[in-house]
Coordinates of C-alpha atoms and ligand atoms in Angstrom, one line a residue:
M1 CA 74.4 -93.1 -76.2
T2 CA 73.5 -96.2 -75.1
E3 CA 77.0 -97.8 -75.2
V4 CA 77.7 -101.0 -77.2
Q5 CA 77.3 -104.5 -74.5
L6 CA 79.8 -107.4 -75.8
Q7 CA 79.5 -110.7 -73.8
E8 CA 81.4 -113.9 -75.1
F9 CA 80.4 -117.1 -74.0
K10 CA 82.3 -121.0 -73.9
L11 CA 79.2 -123.4 -75.1
D12 CA 79.8 -126.9 -73.4
P13 CA 78.3 -129.9 -75.8
D14 CA 74.7 -130.2 -76.2
S15 CA 73.8 -126.9 -73.9
E16 CA 72.4 -123.5 -75.5
L17 CA 72.2 -120.0 -74.8
R18 CA 69.1 -118.3 -74.4
F19 CA 68.5 -115.0 -75.1
E20 CA 65.7 -112.5 -75.1
V21 CA 65.5 -108.5 -76.3
E22 CA 63.6 -106.6 -74.9
S23 CA 64.3 -103.0 -74.9
K24 CA 62.3 -100.3 -78.1
N25 CA 64.6 -100.7 -80.9
E26 CA 67.7 -101.9 -79.5
K27 CA 69.4 -104.7 -81.9
V28 CA 71.4 -107.5 -80.7
V29 CA 74.4 -109.2 -83.2
L30 CA 75.4 -112.6 -82.6
E31 CA 78.4 -114.8 -84.0
V32 CA 79.5 -118.0 -83.6
K33 CA 83.4 -117.6 -83.1
S34 CA 84.5 -121.2 -83.2
G35 CA 82.5 -125.0 -83.4
Y36 CA 79.0 -125.1 -84.5
A37 CA 75.6 -124.1 -83.3
E38 CA 72.3 -124.2 -84.4
L39 CA 69.3 -121.9 -83.8
F40 CA 66.3 -123.9 -83.5
G41 CA 67.8 -126.8 -86.0
T42 CA 69.2 -124.0 -88.5
E43 CA 72.7 -124.1 -88.4
L44 CA 74.9 -121.0 -87.5
V45 CA 77.9 -119.6 -90.2
K46 CA 80.6 -119.4 -88.5
G47 CA 81.7 -116.0 -88.3
K48 CA 78.4 -114.4 -89.8
P49 CA 76.3 -111.6 -87.9
Y50 CA 72.9 -111.9 -87.3
E51 CA 70.3 -109.4 -86.0
F52 CA 67.8 -109.7 -84.2
H53 CA 65.5 -107.1 -82.8
T54 CA 62.8 -106.0 -79.8
G55 CA 61.0 -108.9 -79.4
A56 CA 63.2 -111.5 -80.2
K57 CA 63.5 -115.0 -77.8
V58 CA 65.9 -116.4 -78.8
A59 CA 68.0 -120.4 -78.2
V60 CA 71.3 -121.2 -79.4
F61 CA 72.5 -124.9 -79.7
T62 CA 75.3 -126.7 -79.6
W63 CA 76.5 -130.1 -80.0
H64 CA 80.0 -130.3 -79.8
G65 CA 81.2 -127.0 -78.2
C66 CA 81.2 -123.7 -79.2
T67 CA 81.7 -120.0 -78.2
V68 CA 79.3 -117.1 -79.0
E69 CA 79.5 -113.6 -79.6
L70 CA 76.7 -111.5 -78.4
R71 CA 76.5 -107.2 -79.4
G72 CA 74.1 -105.4 -77.4
R73 CA 72.0 -104.7 -75.0
T74 CA 69.8 -108.6 -73.9
E75 CA 67.3 -108.1 -71.8
V76 CA 68.7 -111.8 -70.1
S77 CA 71.5 -114.2 -71.2
Y78 CA 72.4 -117.2 -69.7
V79 CA 73.6 -120.5 -70.7
A80 CA 71.2 -124.0 -69.8
K81 CA 72.9 -127.1 -69.7
E82 CA 69.2 -129.1 -69.3
T83 CA 67.4 -129.2 -72.8
P84 CA 65.1 -131.3 -74.2
M85 CA 67.2 -131.2 -77.2
V86 CA 68.5 -135.1 -77.2
I87 CA 64.5 -136.0 -76.8
Y88 CA 63.8 -134.0 -80.3
L89 CA 66.9 -135.5 -81.8
N90 CA 64.9 -138.6 -80.9
V91 CA 61.8 -137.8 -82.6
H92 CA 63.4 -137.1 -85.4
A93 CA 65.3 -140.2 -86.0
A94 CA 62.1 -141.9 -85.8
L95 CA 60.8 -139.9 -87.8
E96 CA 63.0 -140.0 -90.6
Q97 CA 63.3 -144.3 -90.4
Q98 CA 59.5 -144.1 -91.2
R99 CA 60.6 -142.0 -94.2
V100 CA 62.7 -144.4 -95.2
A101 CA 60.3 -147.1 -95.4
A102 CA 57.7 -144.4 -96.8
E103 CA 60.0 -144.7 -99.8
Q104 CA 61.4 -147.7 -99.9
E105 CA 57.1 -149.2 -99.5
N106 CA 55.8 -146.2 -102.3
T107 CA 53.7 -145.2 -99.2
R108 CA 52.7 -141.8 -97.5
G109 CA 55.3 -140.7 -95.0
P110 CA 54.7 -139.4 -91.4
V111 CA 52.1 -136.8 -90.4
T112 CA 53.2 -136.0 -87.3
M113 CA 50.5 -133.0 -85.0
I114 CA 52.6 -130.9 -82.1
V115 CA 49.7 -130.4 -80.2
G116 CA 50.2 -128.6 -76.3
P117 CA 48.7 -125.4 -74.2
G118 CA 50.1 -122.5 -75.1
D119 CA 53.5 -121.4 -74.6
V120 CA 55.7 -124.8 -74.2
G121 CA 57.3 -124.0 -77.4
K122 CA 55.3 -126.4 -79.9
S123 CA 55.7 -124.1 -83.2
T124 CA 59.4 -124.1 -82.3
L125 CA 59.7 -128.3 -81.9
A126 CA 57.1 -127.8 -85.5
R127 CA 60.6 -125.4 -86.8
I128 CA 63.4 -127.7 -85.1
L129 CA 61.4 -130.6 -86.8
L130 CA 60.7 -129.8 -89.8
N131 CA 64.8 -128.4 -90.3
Y132 CA 66.8 -131.5 -89.8
A133 CA 64.3 -133.2 -92.4
V134 CA 64.9 -130.9 -94.4
R135 CA 68.9 -130.6 -93.5
M136 CA 68.8 -134.4 -94.6
A137 CA 67.4 -134.0 -97.9
R138 CA 64.0 -134.3 -97.2
R139 CA 60.7 -132.2 -98.2
P140 CA 58.7 -132.1 -96.2
I141 CA 55.1 -130.5 -95.5
F142 CA 54.5 -127.8 -92.7
V143 CA 51.0 -127.0 -91.7
D144 CA 49.9 -123.9 -89.0
L145 CA 46.7 -124.2 -88.2
D146 CA 47.5 -121.5 -84.8
V147 CA 45.2 -118.9 -86.3
G148 CA 46.2 -116.4 -83.9
Q149 CA 50.6 -117.0 -83.7
G150 CA 51.0 -118.7 -86.9
Q151 CA 54.5 -119.0 -88.4
I152 CA 52.6 -118.6 -92.4
S153 CA 51.5 -116.0 -93.6
V154 CA 48.9 -113.5 -91.4
P155 CA 47.0 -114.6 -88.5
G156 CA 43.3 -115.0 -89.0
T157 CA 44.7 -117.9 -91.3
I158 CA 45.4 -121.4 -91.8
G159 CA 48.3 -121.9 -94.5
A160 CA 51.0 -125.0 -95.1
L161 CA 54.3 -124.5 -97.2
L162 CA 56.6 -126.9 -98.6
V163 CA 59.8 -126.7 -96.8
E164 CA 63.1 -126.5 -100.0
R165 CA 65.6 -125.3 -97.6
P166 CA 66.5 -124.6 -93.3
A167 CA 64.3 -121.5 -92.3
S168 CA 66.2 -118.7 -92.1
I169 CA 67.6 -117.7 -89.3
E170 CA 65.9 -113.6 -89.0
E171 CA 63.0 -114.5 -91.3
G172 CA 62.0 -118.1 -90.8
F173 CA 60.8 -120.8 -93.3
S174 CA 60.4 -119.2 -97.1
Q175 CA 57.1 -117.6 -97.5
Q176 CA 57.1 -118.6 -101.5
A177 CA 54.0 -119.7 -102.3
P178 CA 52.2 -120.7 -98.9
L179 CA 48.4 -122.1 -99.7
V180 CA 46.2 -120.1 -97.3
Y181 CA 42.8 -120.6 -96.2
H182 CA 40.4 -117.8 -94.8
F183 CA 39.4 -117.5 -91.4
G184 CA 39.3 -114.1 -90.2
H185 CA 39.8 -114.8 -86.2
K186 CA 42.0 -114.7 -83.9
G187 CA 41.2 -118.4 -82.1
P188 CA 39.1 -121.3 -83.8
G189 CA 36.4 -120.4 -81.1
E190 CA 34.8 -117.9 -82.6
N191 CA 33.7 -119.5 -85.5
L192 CA 34.2 -123.7 -84.9
E193 CA 32.2 -124.9 -87.9
L194 CA 34.0 -122.5 -90.4
Y195 CA 37.5 -123.2 -88.8
N196 CA 36.7 -127.5 -89.4
T197 CA 35.1 -126.9 -93.0
I198 CA 38.9 -125.0 -93.9
V199 CA 41.4 -128.0 -91.9
S200 CA 39.3 -130.4 -93.7
R201 CA 39.6 -128.1 -97.2
L202 CA 43.6 -127.8 -96.1
A203 CA 43.7 -131.4 -95.2
E204 CA 41.6 -132.5 -98.5
V205 CA 43.8 -130.0 -101.0
I206 CA 47.3 -131.5 -99.4
A207 CA 46.6 -135.3 -99.8
E208 CA 45.9 -134.5 -103.5
R209 CA 49.2 -132.5 -103.8
C210 CA 51.2 -135.6 -102.1
E211 CA 50.1 -138.1 -104.9
N212 CA 51.7 -135.5 -107.7
N213 CA 55.0 -134.8 -105.6
K214 CA 56.2 -138.4 -104.4
K215 CA 59.7 -136.7 -102.6
A216 CA 57.0 -134.0 -100.6
S217 CA 54.6 -137.6 -99.5
T218 CA 57.5 -139.5 -98.7
S219 CA 59.1 -136.4 -96.9
G220 CA 56.0 -136.5 -94.5
V221 CA 54.3 -133.5 -92.9
I222 CA 54.9 -131.2 -89.5
I223 CA 51.5 -129.6 -88.4
N224 CA 51.3 -126.8 -85.7
T225 CA 48.1 -126.4 -84.0
C226 CA 46.9 -124.0 -81.2
G227 CA 47.3 -124.1 -77.7
W228 CA 43.6 -124.8 -77.2
I229 CA 43.0 -127.9 -75.7
K230 CA 40.3 -128.3 -74.0
G231 CA 36.4 -128.6 -74.2
A232 CA 36.2 -127.6 -78.0
G233 CA 39.7 -126.6 -78.2
Y234 CA 40.3 -130.9 -77.2
K235 CA 37.2 -131.4 -80.3
V236 CA 39.5 -129.2 -82.6
L237 CA 42.3 -130.7 -82.2
T238 CA 40.8 -134.5 -82.9
H239 CA 39.1 -133.2 -86.3
A240 CA 42.2 -132.0 -87.7
A241 CA 43.8 -135.3 -86.4
Q242 CA 40.9 -136.7 -88.5
A243 CA 41.2 -135.0 -91.4
F244 CA 45.2 -135.1 -92.1
E245 CA 45.2 -138.8 -91.1
V246 CA 48.0 -138.8 -88.8
D247 CA 50.6 -141.2 -87.9
V248 CA 52.6 -139.5 -84.9
I249 CA 50.7 -136.5 -82.4
L250 CA 53.5 -135.5 -79.5
V251 CA 52.2 -133.6 -77.0
L252 CA 53.6 -131.4 -75.2
D253 CA 54.1 -131.2 -71.6
N254 CA 50.3 -132.0 -70.9
E255 CA 49.9 -134.9 -69.3
R256 CA 46.1 -134.6 -69.2
L257 CA 45.8 -134.0 -72.9
Y258 CA 48.2 -137.0 -73.6
N259 CA 46.0 -139.1 -71.5
E260 CA 42.7 -138.2 -73.9
L261 CA 44.4 -138.7 -77.1
K262 CA 46.1 -141.5 -76.1
R263 CA 42.5 -142.5 -75.3
D264 CA 40.8 -141.2 -77.8
M265 CA 42.6 -141.5 -80.8
P266 CA 42.3 -145.0 -82.7
K267 CA 45.1 -147.2 -81.9
F268 CA 47.3 -147.0 -85.3
V269 CA 48.0 -142.8 -84.4
K270 CA 51.4 -142.5 -81.5
V271 CA 50.8 -140.6 -78.7
V272 CA 54.0 -139.5 -77.7
Y273 CA 54.3 -137.1 -74.7
L274 CA 58.2 -134.9 -74.4
P275 CA 59.0 -131.8 -72.0
K276 CA 58.7 -128.4 -72.8
S277 CA 62.1 -126.9 -73.3
G278 CA 62.6 -124.3 -69.6
G279 CA 63.9 -121.8 -72.3
V280 CA 60.1 -121.4 -73.7
V281 CA 59.6 -117.4 -72.5
E282 CA 56.0 -117.4 -72.0
R283 CA 53.6 -114.1 -73.3
S284 CA 51.5 -112.0 -72.5
I285 CA 48.4 -111.0 -74.4
S286 CA 49.6 -107.5 -75.3
Q287 CA 53.1 -109.5 -76.5
R288 CA 50.7 -111.6 -78.7
A289 CA 49.2 -109.1 -79.9
E290 CA 52.1 -107.4 -80.9
L291 CA 53.4 -110.4 -82.6
R292 CA 50.6 -110.4 -84.9
D293 CA 50.8 -107.1 -85.5
A294 CA 54.6 -107.0 -86.5
R295 CA 53.5 -109.9 -88.6
I296 CA 51.2 -107.6 -90.7
R297 CA 53.1 -105.6 -91.2
E298 CA 56.4 -107.9 -92.3
Y299 CA 53.6 -108.9 -94.8
F300 CA 53.3 -105.6 -96.0
Y301 CA 56.7 -103.8 -95.5
G302 CA 59.2 -106.8 -95.0
K303 CA 61.6 -107.7 -92.9
R304 CA 64.9 -107.7 -93.5
T305 CA 64.5 -107.5 -97.3
P306 CA 62.3 -104.4 -97.3
Y307 CA 58.7 -103.8 -99.6
Y308 CA 57.1 -101.0 -101.0
P309 CA 53.3 -101.3 -100.7
H310 CA 51.6 -99.3 -103.0
S311 CA 48.4 -96.9 -101.8
F312 CA 45.5 -96.0 -103.7
D313 CA 41.3 -95.2 -104.1
V314 CA 39.0 -98.4 -104.8
K315 CA 35.3 -96.7 -105.7
F316 CA 32.7 -98.8 -103.4
T317 CA 31.1 -100.1 -106.5
D318 CA 34.4 -102.0 -108.3
L319 CA 34.4 -103.9 -104.7
K320 CA 32.9 -107.3 -104.0
I321 CA 33.3 -107.2 -100.3
F322 CA 31.5 -110.5 -97.8
K323 CA 31.7 -111.8 -94.6
V324 CA 31.8 -115.3 -93.7
G325 CA 28.5 -116.1 -90.8
A326 CA 25.3 -115.5 -90.7
P327 CA 23.7 -115.2 -87.6
C328 CA 22.3 -118.4 -86.7
L329 CA 18.8 -119.3 -85.8
P330 CA 17.5 -122.3 -84.6
D331 CA 17.0 -125.6 -86.7
S332 CA 13.2 -124.7 -86.1
C333 CA 14.1 -122.0 -88.8
M334 CA 15.6 -123.1 -91.3
P335 CA 14.3 -123.8 -94.6
L336 CA 13.3 -127.9 -94.8
G337 CA 17.2 -130.4 -95.1
M338 CA 19.3 -127.1 -93.8
R339 CA 21.5 -127.6 -90.2
A340 CA 21.8 -124.2 -88.6
E341 CA 25.9 -124.1 -88.5
E342 CA 25.8 -123.9 -92.1
A343 CA 24.7 -120.7 -91.5
L344 CA 28.2 -120.0 -89.9
T345 CA 30.6 -121.4 -93.0
K346 CA 27.8 -118.6 -95.9
L347 CA 29.2 -115.7 -97.3
V348 CA 27.4 -112.8 -96.2
A349 CA 27.7 -109.3 -98.7
V350 CA 29.5 -105.9 -96.8
T351 CA 28.5 -102.6 -97.7
P352 CA 31.3 -100.6 -96.9
S353 CA 31.1 -98.1 -94.1
P354 CA 33.4 -96.6 -92.2
A355 CA 33.4 -99.6 -90.2
L356 CA 36.4 -101.0 -92.4
H357 CA 38.6 -98.4 -91.5
H358 CA 42.2 -100.8 -90.5
R359 CA 40.6 -103.8 -91.4
L360 CA 42.3 -106.3 -93.2
L361 CA 40.3 -108.0 -96.0
C362 CA 41.4 -111.4 -97.8
V363 CA 41.3 -111.6 -101.7
S364 CA 40.3 -114.9 -102.8
F365 CA 40.6 -116.5 -105.7
A366 CA 37.4 -117.2 -106.2
Q367 CA 34.7 -115.8 -108.5
P368 CA 31.8 -113.6 -107.5
G369 CA 29.3 -116.3 -107.8
D370 CA 31.3 -118.8 -106.7
E371 CA 29.0 -121.1 -104.1
L372 CA 32.1 -123.1 -102.5
A373 CA 34.8 -119.5 -102.0
L374 CA 35.9 -120.5 -98.6
H375 CA 37.4 -124.2 -100.7
C376 CA 39.5 -121.2 -102.4
N377 CA 43.4 -120.3 -101.1
L378 CA 44.1 -117.0 -100.7
A379 CA 46.0 -115.0 -103.1
G380 CA 46.6 -111.9 -100.9
F381 CA 45.5 -109.4 -98.6
V382 CA 45.2 -105.7 -98.6
C383 CA 44.6 -103.0 -95.5
V384 CA 41.8 -100.4 -96.1
T385 CA 43.3 -97.7 -94.5
A386 CA 40.5 -94.9 -95.5
V387 CA 36.7 -94.5 -95.9
D388 CA 35.6 -91.5 -97.6
M389 CA 31.8 -91.8 -97.6
E390 CA 31.0 -88.7 -99.3
R391 CA 33.0 -89.9 -102.1
Q392 CA 32.4 -92.9 -101.9
T393 CA 35.6 -94.8 -102.0
L394 CA 38.2 -96.5 -99.6
T395 CA 41.8 -96.4 -99.5
I396 CA 43.8 -98.8 -99.5
L397 CA 47.4 -100.7 -99.0
S398 CA 48.5 -103.8 -101.5
P399 CA 51.3 -105.1 -101.9
Q400 CA 50.7 -105.3 -105.7
P401 CA 49.9 -101.9 -107.4
R402 CA 45.9 -101.4 -109.1
P403 CA 43.6 -102.4 -109.9
L404 CA 42.2 -105.2 -107.0
P405 CA 41.8 -108.4 -109.0
N406 CA 37.8 -108.5 -109.4
T407 CA 37.3 -111.2 -106.7
I408 CA 35.9 -111.9 -103.9
L409 CA 37.0 -109.8 -100.4
L410 CA 36.6 -111.6 -97.5
L411 CA 36.6 -109.5 -94.4
S412 CA 39.1 -110.5 -91.1
E413 CA 38.2 -109.0 -87.6
L414 CA 41.5 -108.5 -87.4
Q415 CA 43.2 -104.6 -87.6
Y416 CA 46.2 -103.5 -88.7
M417 CA 47.2 -99.1 -88.4
D418 CA 49.3 -98.5 -90.7
N419 CA 51.9 -95.7 -89.1
H420 CA 54.6 -96.3 -91.3
Ligands
ATP501 P1 51.5 -120.5 -79.2 O1 51.2 -121.7 -78.4 O2 51.7 -119.2 -78.4 O3 51.7 -120.6 -80.4 P2 54.1 -122.3 -79.3 O4 53.6 -123.0 -77.9 O5 54.0 -122.2 -80.3 O6 53.6 -121.0 -78.2 P3 56.9 -120.8 -78.6 O7 56.0 -119.8 -80.0 O8 57.6 -122.1 -80.2 O9 55.3 -121.6 -78.1 O10 57.4 -120.7 -77.8 C1 57.4 -119.5 -77.8 C2 58.6 -118.1 -77.3 O11 59.6 -118.9 -76.4 C3 59.0 -118.0 -79.0 O12 59.1 -116.3 -78.9 C4 60.7 -118.7 -78.9 O13 61.2 -118.6 -79.4 C5 60.4 -119.0 -77.2 N1 61.5 -120.1 -77.4 C6 60.9 -121.1 -77.5 N2 62.5 -122.3 -77.0 C7 62.7 -121.4 -76.6 C8 64.3 -122.0 -76.2 N3 64.8 -122.6 -75.6 N4 65.3 -120.6 -75.2 C9 64.6 -119.2 -75.6 N5 63.7 -118.7 -76.4 C10 62.9 -119.6 -76.9

């Protein structure tokens, strides 16, 4: 039996306790004993135990000083006095000023995009800024364009949420009614045409929704992006900036990207350079894969609140599965007036086969025959857990009981092995 370790930390004002939980099946419990502390912008309740599991990389920050207790085995745990939190708070204050002005002038609040290479704390900064905004009674929109390590829905998608309360310490932002679009790959480079199409579509829908929701409109938008910043990755970022008509771009830890954006963005876009926190932890390729897997598992089985998915068989004939993207032919071979790139956003029917085993299928709101199926958001996801070629059926793991809705199912490249 492993001994439960107990550690107590006294934090001075403006410092943070950083810890990681690495060992398998390990659990660490955090409790604030006195004073005030927050975790990536969410206030911690004094005396309340919070649980963290394998893979958690956490910072407990305090503006006023506090005493914190950790129970359980941590990989590392140390107190850091150097943090960029004051700078991040200043960014929040500047955005807040723009929100006040938007309210007075009945205009749109600040649309802010966070960019930078991988593992510089982009998602964390988005979470901090959203939490600070919602704690000031704002209702900002959170957009996550990171198809690999995003915080909305499952990997292989982009999405948006209206943030109405601070992120839960253990479960993140509430995932009620997110707006989600299918991409189907782990990185935008797999199909740039499709990626840009769905980014533009998401921007369009958010602009429409803001017209009918003044509170959200004046609160503004915070956009998280992928860590791919060079070559075509840079073009993807500038396209997103244009699509969302961003007002502010926060560049984390990359001077080259900062200078490129300063050069290329129109003058009214404020490009701001920010340092990264020394606490941000780099993740290996295998850790990233594990995180993606964990997000899919959470979708079906829940995190702290358990979910109970259904498993049932569906006949091949009752399914309409499509993948996005036909092989790209040279322009000279295309019908008159059609660009070769258009093939990349075409729906192609998929014949069920053993290759579908473990694959995710996205349940679209689009009906069969819908020309603009990709412009429809997603209702949810199912996972193929078995393919029976003899009986011509698929076994499916689904959050909802049978039958599957009569809609288009979009095939994702992402896989999930259900061994629950
Ligand atoms: P990616 O480009 O891969 O999406 P990112 O730039 O969005 O990465 P984050 O996901 O924000 O980076 O951070 C990477 C990891 O570092 C996360 O597990 C996060 O919890 C952790 N982290 C962030 N800030 C701190 C901190 N100050 N102390 C300890 N851990 C931190």
